[in-house]
Amino acid sequence: GAVVSQHPSRVICKSGTSVKIECRSLDFQATTMFWYRQFPKQSLMLMATSNEGSKATYEQGVEKDKFLINHASLTLSTLTVTSAHPEDSSFYICSASPSGALHYEQYFGPGTRLTVT
Amino acid sequence: GNSVTQMEGPVTLSEEAFLTINCTYTATGYPSLFWYVQYPGEGLQLLLKATKADDKGSNKGFEATYRKETTSFHLEKGSVQVSDSAVYFCALRGYNNNDMRFGAGTRLTVKP
């Protein structure tokens, strides 16, 4: 149980276009999902916390108009990278926290590698 | 704020060698501590966890003990295998936070 999927696993897009990444909790409901960004050979950096039915909370320095997050249901959160630039190329990982979890467990998706050309 | 510091890599070991990856943390309250493993091209997988002081997490031969007195959560394995080659992340979750703080990761390479 507690499986989180991401789609797509890899995407290549041209500079100036927008890309949507989906994060799904497959066998549980998640009131809260998290979006992380990982640069090569570096750790994960939390970008934003996605709450079902409300606006996402962004970490300092993350542009909310560039990284649009929508958590429309208890099993789906999407991250849209708008007007992508090569510096947005990165590995994006989501995690989901089961609703009502006593200790706020998080389960991670396999990641999406974005390359902007 | 909360933070995690882990041993810098890369670490290269021969098969069957003993592994230690150091991890220390700074936190308020009573954090939960985790070790995650990331294989090439994949996301993070939970390796083990400990939710209170003196707890020992263990999985697949790996162990780590939550030491409050030294604010540490060092990862150990008695005999590593080539298949253990990956990047290992120490992480902390605050008691009343829904987010995680990760260490920088330690790349382990095990040679036959």
PDB file of N, CA, C and O in Angstrom, chain A residues 10-66:
ATOM      1  N   ARG A  10       9.477  11.379 -17.460  1.00  0.00           N
ATOM      2  CA  ARG A  10      10.450  12.245 -18.114  1.00  0.00           C
ATOM      3  C   ARG A  10       9.712  13.128 -19.111  1.00  0.00           C
ATOM      4  O   ARG A  10       8.773  12.690 -19.752  1.00  0.00           O
ATOM      5  N   VAL A  11      10.155  14.353 -19.218  1.00  0.00           N
ATOM      6  CA  VAL A  11       9.562  15.250 -20.207  1.00  0.00           C
ATOM      7  C   VAL A  11      10.628  16.225 -20.687  1.00  0.00           C
ATOM      8  O   VAL A  11      11.424  16.727 -19.900  1.00  0.00           O
ATOM      9  N   ILE A  12      10.605  16.436 -21.986  1.00  0.00           N
ATOM     10  CA  ILE A  12      11.477  17.426 -22.612  1.00  0.00           C
ATOM     11  C   ILE A  12      10.585  18.468 -23.266  1.00  0.00           C
ATOM     12  O   ILE A  12       9.674  18.109 -24.016  1.00  0.00           O
ATOM     13  N   CYS A  13      10.827  19.712 -22.977  1.00  0.00           N
ATOM     14  CA  CYS A  13       9.995  20.750 -23.576  1.00  0.00           C
ATOM     15  C   CYS A  13      10.883  21.902 -24.049  1.00  0.00           C
ATOM     16  O   CYS A  13      12.038  22.028 -23.629  1.00  0.00           O
ATOM     17  N   LYS A  14      10.308  22.709 -24.883  1.00  0.00           N
ATOM     18  CA  LYS A  14      11.041  23.859 -25.399  1.00  0.00           C
ATOM     19  C   LYS A  14      10.879  25.054 -24.472  1.00  0.00           C
ATOM     20  O   LYS A  14       9.849  25.207 -23.789  1.00  0.00           O
ATOM     21  N   SER A  15      11.879  25.885 -24.480  1.00  0.00           N
ATOM     22  CA  SER A  15      11.854  27.084 -23.654  1.00  0.00           C
ATOM     23  C   SER A  15      10.621  27.930 -23.992  1.00  0.00           C
ATOM     24  O   SER A  15      10.288  28.116 -25.167  1.00  0.00           O
ATOM     25  N   GLY A  16       9.935  28.403 -22.985  1.00  0.00           N
ATOM     26  CA  GLY A  16       8.754  29.238 -23.172  1.00  0.00           C
ATOM     27  C   GLY A  16       7.444  28.500 -23.095  1.00  0.00           C
ATOM     28  O   GLY A  16       6.376  29.123 -22.967  1.00  0.00           O
ATOM     29  N   THR A  17       7.497  27.192 -23.151  1.00  0.00           N
ATOM     30  CA  THR A  17       6.267  26.401 -23.051  1.00  0.00           C
ATOM     31  C   THR A  17       5.988  26.047 -21.603  1.00  0.00           C
ATOM     32  O   THR A  17       6.822  26.262 -20.717  1.00  0.00           O
ATOM     33  N   SER A  18       4.800  25.500 -21.366  1.00  0.00           N
ATOM     34  CA  SER A  18       4.411  25.085 -20.017  1.00  0.00           C
ATOM     35  C   SER A  18       4.319  23.568 -19.940  1.00  0.00           C
ATOM     36  O   SER A  18       3.985  22.906 -20.923  1.00  0.00           O
ATOM     37  N   VAL A  19       4.617  23.057 -18.780  1.00  0.00           N
ATOM     38  CA  VAL A  19       4.609  21.611 -18.562  1.00  0.00           C
ATOM     39  C   VAL A  19       3.831  21.292 -17.294  1.00  0.00           C
ATOM     40  O   VAL A  19       4.042  21.939 -16.264  1.00  0.00           O
ATOM     41  N   LYS A  20       2.972  20.293 -17.382  1.00  0.00           N
ATOM     42  CA  LYS A  20       2.204  19.873 -16.210  1.00  0.00           C
ATOM     43  C   LYS A  20       2.680  18.508 -15.739  1.00  0.00           C
ATOM     44  O   LYS A  20       2.820  17.578 -16.529  1.00  0.00           O
ATOM     45  N   ILE A  21       2.893  18.415 -14.438  1.00  0.00           N
ATOM     46  CA  ILE A  21       3.307  17.156 -13.822  1.00  0.00           C
ATOM     47  C   ILE A  21       2.222  16.735 -12.842  1.00  0.00           C
ATOM     48  O   ILE A  21       1.766  17.551 -12.029  1.00  0.00           O
ATOM     49  N   GLU A  22       1.823  15.470 -12.919  1.00  0.00           N
ATOM     50  CA  GLU A  22       0.777  14.966 -12.039  1.00  0.00           C
ATOM     51  C   GLU A  22       1.360  14.099 -10.936  1.00  0.00           C
ATOM     52  O   GLU A  22       2.298  13.334 -11.156  1.00  0.00           O
ATOM     53  N   CYS A  23       0.770  14.215  -9.788  1.00  0.00           N
ATOM     54  CA  CYS A  23       1.138  13.389  -8.644  1.00  0.00           C
ATOM     55  C   CYS A  23      -0.142  12.756  -8.106  1.00  0.00           C
ATOM     56  O   CYS A  23      -1.086  13.473  -7.764  1.00  0.00           O
ATOM     57  N   ARG A  24      -0.168  11.434  -8.057  1.00  0.00           N
ATOM     58  CA  ARG A  24      -1.370  10.731  -7.608  1.00  0.00           C
ATOM     59  C   ARG A  24      -1.066   9.779  -6.457  1.00  0.00           C
ATOM     60  O   ARG A  24      -0.070   9.054  -6.501  1.00  0.00           O
ATOM     61  N   SER A  25      -1.932   9.785  -5.485  1.00  0.00           N
ATOM     62  CA  SER A  25      -1.874   8.748  -4.454  1.00  0.00           C
ATOM     63  C   SER A  25      -2.814   7.642  -4.906  1.00  0.00           C
ATOM     64  O   SER A  25      -4.004   7.875  -5.113  1.00  0.00           O
ATOM     65  N   LEU A  26      -2.282   6.458  -5.103  1.00  0.00           N
ATOM     66  CA  LEU A  26      -3.040   5.399  -5.766  1.00  0.00           C
ATOM     67  C   LEU A  26      -3.964   4.621  -4.840  1.00  0.00           C
ATOM     68  O   LEU A  26      -4.997   4.129  -5.264  1.00  0.00           O
ATOM     69  N   ASP A  27      -3.597   4.486  -3.588  1.00  0.00           N
ATOM     70  CA  ASP A  27      -4.402   3.631  -2.718  1.00  0.00           C
ATOM     71  C   ASP A  27      -4.711   4.289  -1.381  1.00  0.00           C
ATOM     72  O   ASP A  27      -5.036   3.603  -0.417  1.00  0.00           O
ATOM     73  N   PHE A  28      -4.611   5.602  -1.353  1.00  0.00           N
ATOM     74  CA  PHE A  28      -5.007   6.311  -0.139  1.00  0.00           C
ATOM     75  C   PHE A  28      -5.367   7.741  -0.501  1.00  0.00           C
ATOM     76  O   PHE A  28      -5.009   8.241  -1.571  1.00  0.00           O
ATOM     77  N   GLN A  29      -6.069   8.382   0.380  1.00  0.00           N
ATOM     78  CA  GLN A  29      -6.420   9.774   0.178  1.00  0.00           C
ATOM     79  C   GLN A  29      -5.394  10.657   0.883  1.00  0.00           C
ATOM     80  O   GLN A  29      -4.956  10.346   1.989  1.00  0.00           O
ATOM     81  N   ALA A  30      -5.050  11.732   0.235  1.00  0.00           N
ATOM     82  CA  ALA A  30      -4.009  12.605   0.761  1.00  0.00           C
ATOM     83  C   ALA A  30      -4.520  14.036   0.826  1.00  0.00           C
ATOM     84  O   ALA A  30      -4.715  14.678  -0.201  1.00  0.00           O
ATOM     85  N   THR A  31      -4.734  14.500   2.025  1.00  0.00           N
ATOM     86  CA  THR A  31      -5.138  15.889   2.197  1.00  0.00           C
ATOM     87  C   THR A  31      -3.999  16.821   1.828  1.00  0.00           C
ATOM     88  O   THR A  31      -4.224  17.917   1.310  1.00  0.00           O
ATOM     89  N   THR A  32      -2.790  16.375   2.067  1.00  0.00           N
ATOM     90  CA  THR A  32      -1.616  17.213   1.833  1.00  0.00           C
ATOM     91  C   THR A  32      -0.624  16.499   0.929  1.00  0.00           C
ATOM     92  O   THR A  32      -0.329  15.318   1.135  1.00  0.00           O
ATOM     93  N   MET A  33      -0.137  17.225  -0.048  1.00  0.00           N
ATOM     94  CA  MET A  33       0.939  16.721  -0.905  1.00  0.00           C
ATOM     95  C   MET A  33       2.045  17.770  -0.938  1.00  0.00           C
ATOM     96  O   MET A  33       1.786  18.959  -0.737  1.00  0.00           O
ATOM     97  N   PHE A  34       3.236  17.322  -1.193  1.00  0.00           N
ATOM     98  CA  PHE A  34       4.399  18.196  -1.195  1.00  0.00           C
ATOM     99  C   PHE A  34       5.127  18.087  -2.522  1.00  0.00           C
ATOM    100  O   PHE A  34       5.210  17.010  -3.108  1.00  0.00           O
ATOM    101  N   TRP A  35       5.667  19.197  -2.938  1.00  0.00           N
ATOM    102  CA  TRP A  35       6.467  19.212  -4.163  1.00  0.00           C
ATOM    103  C   TRP A  35       7.898  19.620  -3.815  1.00  0.00           C
ATOM    104  O   TRP A  35       8.128  20.639  -3.155  1.00  0.00           O
ATOM    105  N   TYR A  36       8.833  18.794  -4.304  1.00  0.00           N
ATOM    106  CA  TYR A  36      10.246  19.030  -4.069  1.00  0.00           C
ATOM    107  C   TYR A  36      10.966  19.171  -5.407  1.00  0.00           C
ATOM    108  O   TYR A  36      10.530  18.638  -6.436  1.00  0.00           O
ATOM    109  N   ARG A  37      12.098  19.808  -5.312  1.00  0.00           N
ATOM    110  CA  ARG A  37      12.948  19.925  -6.483  1.00  0.00           C
ATOM    111  C   ARG A  37      14.335  19.433  -6.087  1.00  0.00           C
ATOM    112  O   ARG A  37      14.820  19.727  -4.989  1.00  0.00           O
ATOM    113  N   GLN A  38      14.942  18.681  -6.980  1.00  0.00           N
ATOM    114  CA  GLN A  38      16.260  18.136  -6.684  1.00  0.00           C
ATOM    115  C   GLN A  38      17.198  18.441  -7.832  1.00  0.00           C
ATOM    116  O   GLN A  38      16.977  17.997  -8.964  1.00  0.00           O
ATOM    117  N   PHE A  39      18.252  19.190  -7.536  1.00  0.00           N
ATOM    118  CA  PHE A  39      19.276  19.461  -8.527  1.00  0.00           C
ATOM    119  C   PHE A  39      20.273  18.316  -8.519  1.00  0.00           C
ATOM    120  O   PHE A  39      20.406  17.597  -7.518  1.00  0.00           O
ATOM    121  N   PRO A  40      21.006  18.164  -9.621  1.00  0.00           N
ATOM    122  CA  PRO A  40      21.949  17.039  -9.712  1.00  0.00           C
ATOM    123  C   PRO A  40      22.895  16.977  -8.520  1.00  0.00           C
ATOM    124  O   PRO A  40      23.483  17.982  -8.128  1.00  0.00           O
ATOM    125  N   LYS A  41      22.970  15.820  -7.938  1.00  0.00           N
ATOM    126  CA  LYS A  41      23.887  15.536  -6.830  1.00  0.00           C
ATOM    127  C   LYS A  41      23.619  16.416  -5.616  1.00  0.00           C
ATOM    128  O   LYS A  41      24.529  16.673  -4.820  1.00  0.00           O
ATOM    129  N   GLN A  42      22.415  16.887  -5.474  1.00  0.00           N
ATOM    130  CA  GLN A  42      22.050  17.692  -4.314  1.00  0.00           C
ATOM    131  C   GLN A  42      20.817  17.108  -3.643  1.00  0.00           C
ATOM    132  O   GLN A  42      20.192  16.183  -4.141  1.00  0.00           O
ATOM    133  N   SER A  43      20.498  17.684  -2.502  1.00  0.00           N
ATOM    134  CA  SER A  43      19.359  17.173  -1.751  1.00  0.00           C
ATOM    135  C   SER A  43      18.056  17.744  -2.276  1.00  0.00           C
ATOM    136  O   SER A  43      18.036  18.569  -3.180  1.00  0.00           O
ATOM    137  N   LEU A  44      16.990  17.268  -1.705  1.00  0.00           N
ATOM    138  CA  LEU A  44      15.675  17.758  -2.079  1.00  0.00           C
ATOM    139  C   LEU A  44      15.397  19.084  -1.396  1.00  0.00           C
ATOM    140  O   LEU A  44      15.717  19.270  -0.222  1.00  0.00           O
ATOM    141  N   MET A  45      14.791  19.960  -2.135  1.00  0.00           N
ATOM    142  CA  MET A  45      14.389  21.248  -1.585  1.00  0.00           C
ATOM    143  C   MET A  45      12.875  21.364  -1.705  1.00  0.00           C
ATOM    144  O   MET A  45      12.324  21.227  -2.793  1.00  0.00           O
ATOM    145  N   LEU A  46      12.231  21.590  -0.580  1.00  0.00           N
ATOM    146  CA  LEU A  46      10.780  21.733  -0.601  1.00  0.00           C
ATOM    147  C   LEU A  46      10.397  22.996  -1.343  1.00  0.00           C
ATOM    148  O   LEU A  46      10.908  24.077  -1.053  1.00  0.00           O
ATOM    149  N   MET A  47       9.503  22.841  -2.305  1.00  0.00           N
ATOM    150  CA  MET A  47       9.031  23.990  -3.063  1.00  0.00           C
ATOM    151  C   MET A  47       7.727  24.526  -2.485  1.00  0.00           C
ATOM    152  O   MET A  47       7.556  25.727  -2.313  1.00  0.00           O
ATOM    153  N   ALA A  48       6.802  23.598  -2.237  1.00  0.00           N
ATOM    154  CA  ALA A  48       5.477  24.032  -1.802  1.00  0.00           C
ATOM    155  C   ALA A  48       4.721  22.875  -1.180  1.00  0.00           C
ATOM    156  O   ALA A  48       5.010  21.708  -1.432  1.00  0.00           O
ATOM    157  N   THR A  49       3.780  23.252  -0.357  1.00  0.00           N
ATOM    158  CA  THR A  49       2.860  22.296   0.252  1.00  0.00           C
ATOM    159  C   THR A  49       1.493  22.500  -0.385  1.00  0.00           C
ATOM    160  O   THR A  49       0.977  23.626  -0.418  1.00  0.00           O
ATOM    161  N   SER A  50       0.944  21.410  -0.872  1.00  0.00           N
ATOM    162  CA  SER A  50      -0.315  21.467  -1.612  1.00  0.00           C
ATOM    163  C   SER A  50      -1.428  20.916  -0.734  1.00  0.00           C
ATOM    164  O   SER A  50      -1.351  19.781  -0.269  1.00  0.00           O
ATOM    165  N   ASN A  51      -2.441  21.714  -0.510  1.00  0.00           N
ATOM    166  CA  ASN A  51      -3.556  21.308   0.343  1.00  0.00           C
ATOM    167  C   ASN A  51      -4.829  21.186  -0.479  1.00  0.00           C
ATOM    168  O   ASN A  51      -5.187  22.110  -1.222  1.00  0.00           O
ATOM    169  N   GLU A  52      -5.485  20.072  -0.352  1.00  0.00           N
ATOM    170  CA  GLU A  52      -6.706  19.829  -1.108  1.00  0.00           C
ATOM    171  C   GLU A  52      -7.764  20.882  -0.814  1.00  0.00           C
ATOM    172  O   GLU A  52      -8.071  21.152   0.356  1.00  0.00           O
ATOM    173  N   GLY A  53      -8.229  21.510  -1.864  1.00  0.00           N
ATOM    174  CA  GLY A  53      -9.307  22.478  -1.720  1.00  0.00           C
ATOM    175  C   GLY A  53      -8.890  23.867  -1.297  1.00  0.00           C
ATOM    176  O   GLY A  53      -9.742  24.733  -1.092  1.00  0.00           O
ATOM    177  N   SER A  54      -7.597  24.096  -1.157  1.00  0.00           N
ATOM    178  CA  SER A  54      -7.147  25.441  -0.801  1.00  0.00           C
ATOM    179  C   SER A  54      -5.861  25.775  -1.535  1.00  0.00           C
ATOM    180  O   SER A  54      -5.302  24.936  -2.239  1.00  0.00           O
ATOM    181  N   LYS A  55      -5.410  26.979  -1.357  1.00  0.00           N
ATOM    182  CA  LYS A  55      -4.213  27.421  -2.072  1.00  0.00           C
ATOM    183  C   LYS A  55      -2.974  26.747  -1.492  1.00  0.00           C
ATOM    184  O   LYS A  55      -2.885  26.482  -0.289  1.00  0.00           O
ATOM    185  N   ALA A  56      -2.014  26.529  -2.372  1.00  0.00           N
ATOM    186  CA  ALA A  56      -0.750  25.942  -1.929  1.00  0.00           C
ATOM    187  C   ALA A  56       0.061  26.955  -1.136  1.00  0.00           C
ATOM    188  O   ALA A  56      -0.085  28.165  -1.306  1.00  0.00           O
ATOM    189  N   THR A  57       0.890  26.434  -0.275  1.00  0.00           N
ATOM    190  CA  THR A  57       1.808  27.262   0.502  1.00  0.00           C
ATOM    191  C   THR A  57       3.193  27.104  -0.084  1.00  0.00           C
ATOM    192  O   THR A  57       3.727  25.990  -0.113  1.00  0.00           O
ATOM    193  N   TYR A  58       3.783  28.203  -0.529  1.00  0.00           N
ATOM    194  CA  TYR A  58       5.066  28.151  -1.202  1.00  0.00           C
ATOM    195  C   TYR A  58       6.199  28.503  -0.237  1.00  0.00           C
ATOM    196  O   TYR A  58       6.058  29.369   0.636  1.00  0.00           O
ATOM    197  N   GLU A  59       7.328  27.851  -0.436  1.00  0.00           N
ATOM    198  CA  GLU A  59       8.513  28.169   0.351  1.00  0.00           C
ATOM    199  C   GLU A  59       9.117  29.481  -0.150  1.00  0.00           C
ATOM    200  O   GLU A  59       8.897  29.899  -1.299  1.00  0.00           O
ATOM    201  N   GLN A  60       9.875  30.086   0.712  1.00  0.00           N
ATOM    202  CA  GLN A  60      10.500  31.359   0.361  1.00  0.00           C
ATOM    203  C   GLN A  60      11.384  31.187  -0.860  1.00  0.00           C
ATOM    204  O   GLN A  60      12.170  30.238  -0.953  1.00  0.00           O
ATOM    205  N   GLY A  61      11.237  32.107  -1.781  1.00  0.00           N
ATOM    206  CA  GLY A  61      12.063  32.083  -2.988  1.00  0.00           C
ATOM    207  C   GLY A  61      11.459  31.319  -4.142  1.00  0.00           C
ATOM    208  O   GLY A  61      12.019  31.328  -5.243  1.00  0.00           O
ATOM    209  N   VAL A  62      10.342  30.642  -3.927  1.00  0.00           N
ATOM    210  CA  VAL A  62       9.678  29.900  -5.000  1.00  0.00           C
ATOM    211  C   VAL A  62       8.569  30.765  -5.579  1.00  0.00           C
ATOM    212  O   VAL A  62       7.687  31.223  -4.850  1.00  0.00           O
ATOM    213  N   GLU A  63       8.609  30.985  -6.883  1.00  0.00           N
ATOM    214  CA  GLU A  63       7.636  31.863  -7.528  1.00  0.00           C
ATOM    215  C   GLU A  63       6.319  31.123  -7.737  1.00  0.00           C
ATOM    216  O   GLU A  63       6.239  30.177  -8.532  1.00  0.00           O
ATOM    217  N   LYS A  64       5.287  31.567  -7.079  1.00  0.00           N
ATOM    218  CA  LYS A  64       4.002  30.885  -7.181  1.00  0.00           C
ATOM    219  C   LYS A  64       3.356  31.049  -8.550  1.00  0.00           C
ATOM    220  O   LYS A  64       2.569  30.199  -8.973  1.00  0.00           O
ATOM    221  N   ASP A  65       3.695  32.127  -9.251  1.00  0.00           N
ATOM    222  CA  ASP A  65       3.124  32.317 -10.580  1.00  0.00           C
ATOM    223  C   ASP A  65       3.837  31.495 -11.641  1.00  0.00           C
ATOM    224  O   ASP A  65       3.319  31.305 -12.746  1.00  0.00           O
ATOM    225  N   LYS A  66       5.018  31.041 -11.293  1.00  0.00           N
ATOM    226  CA  LYS A  66       5.767  30.214 -12.238  1.00  0.00           C
ATOM    227  C   LYS A  66       5.484  28.722 -11.999  1.00  0.00           C
ATOM    228  O   LYS A  66       5.408  27.946 -12.941  1.00  0.00           O
TER     229      LYS A  66
END
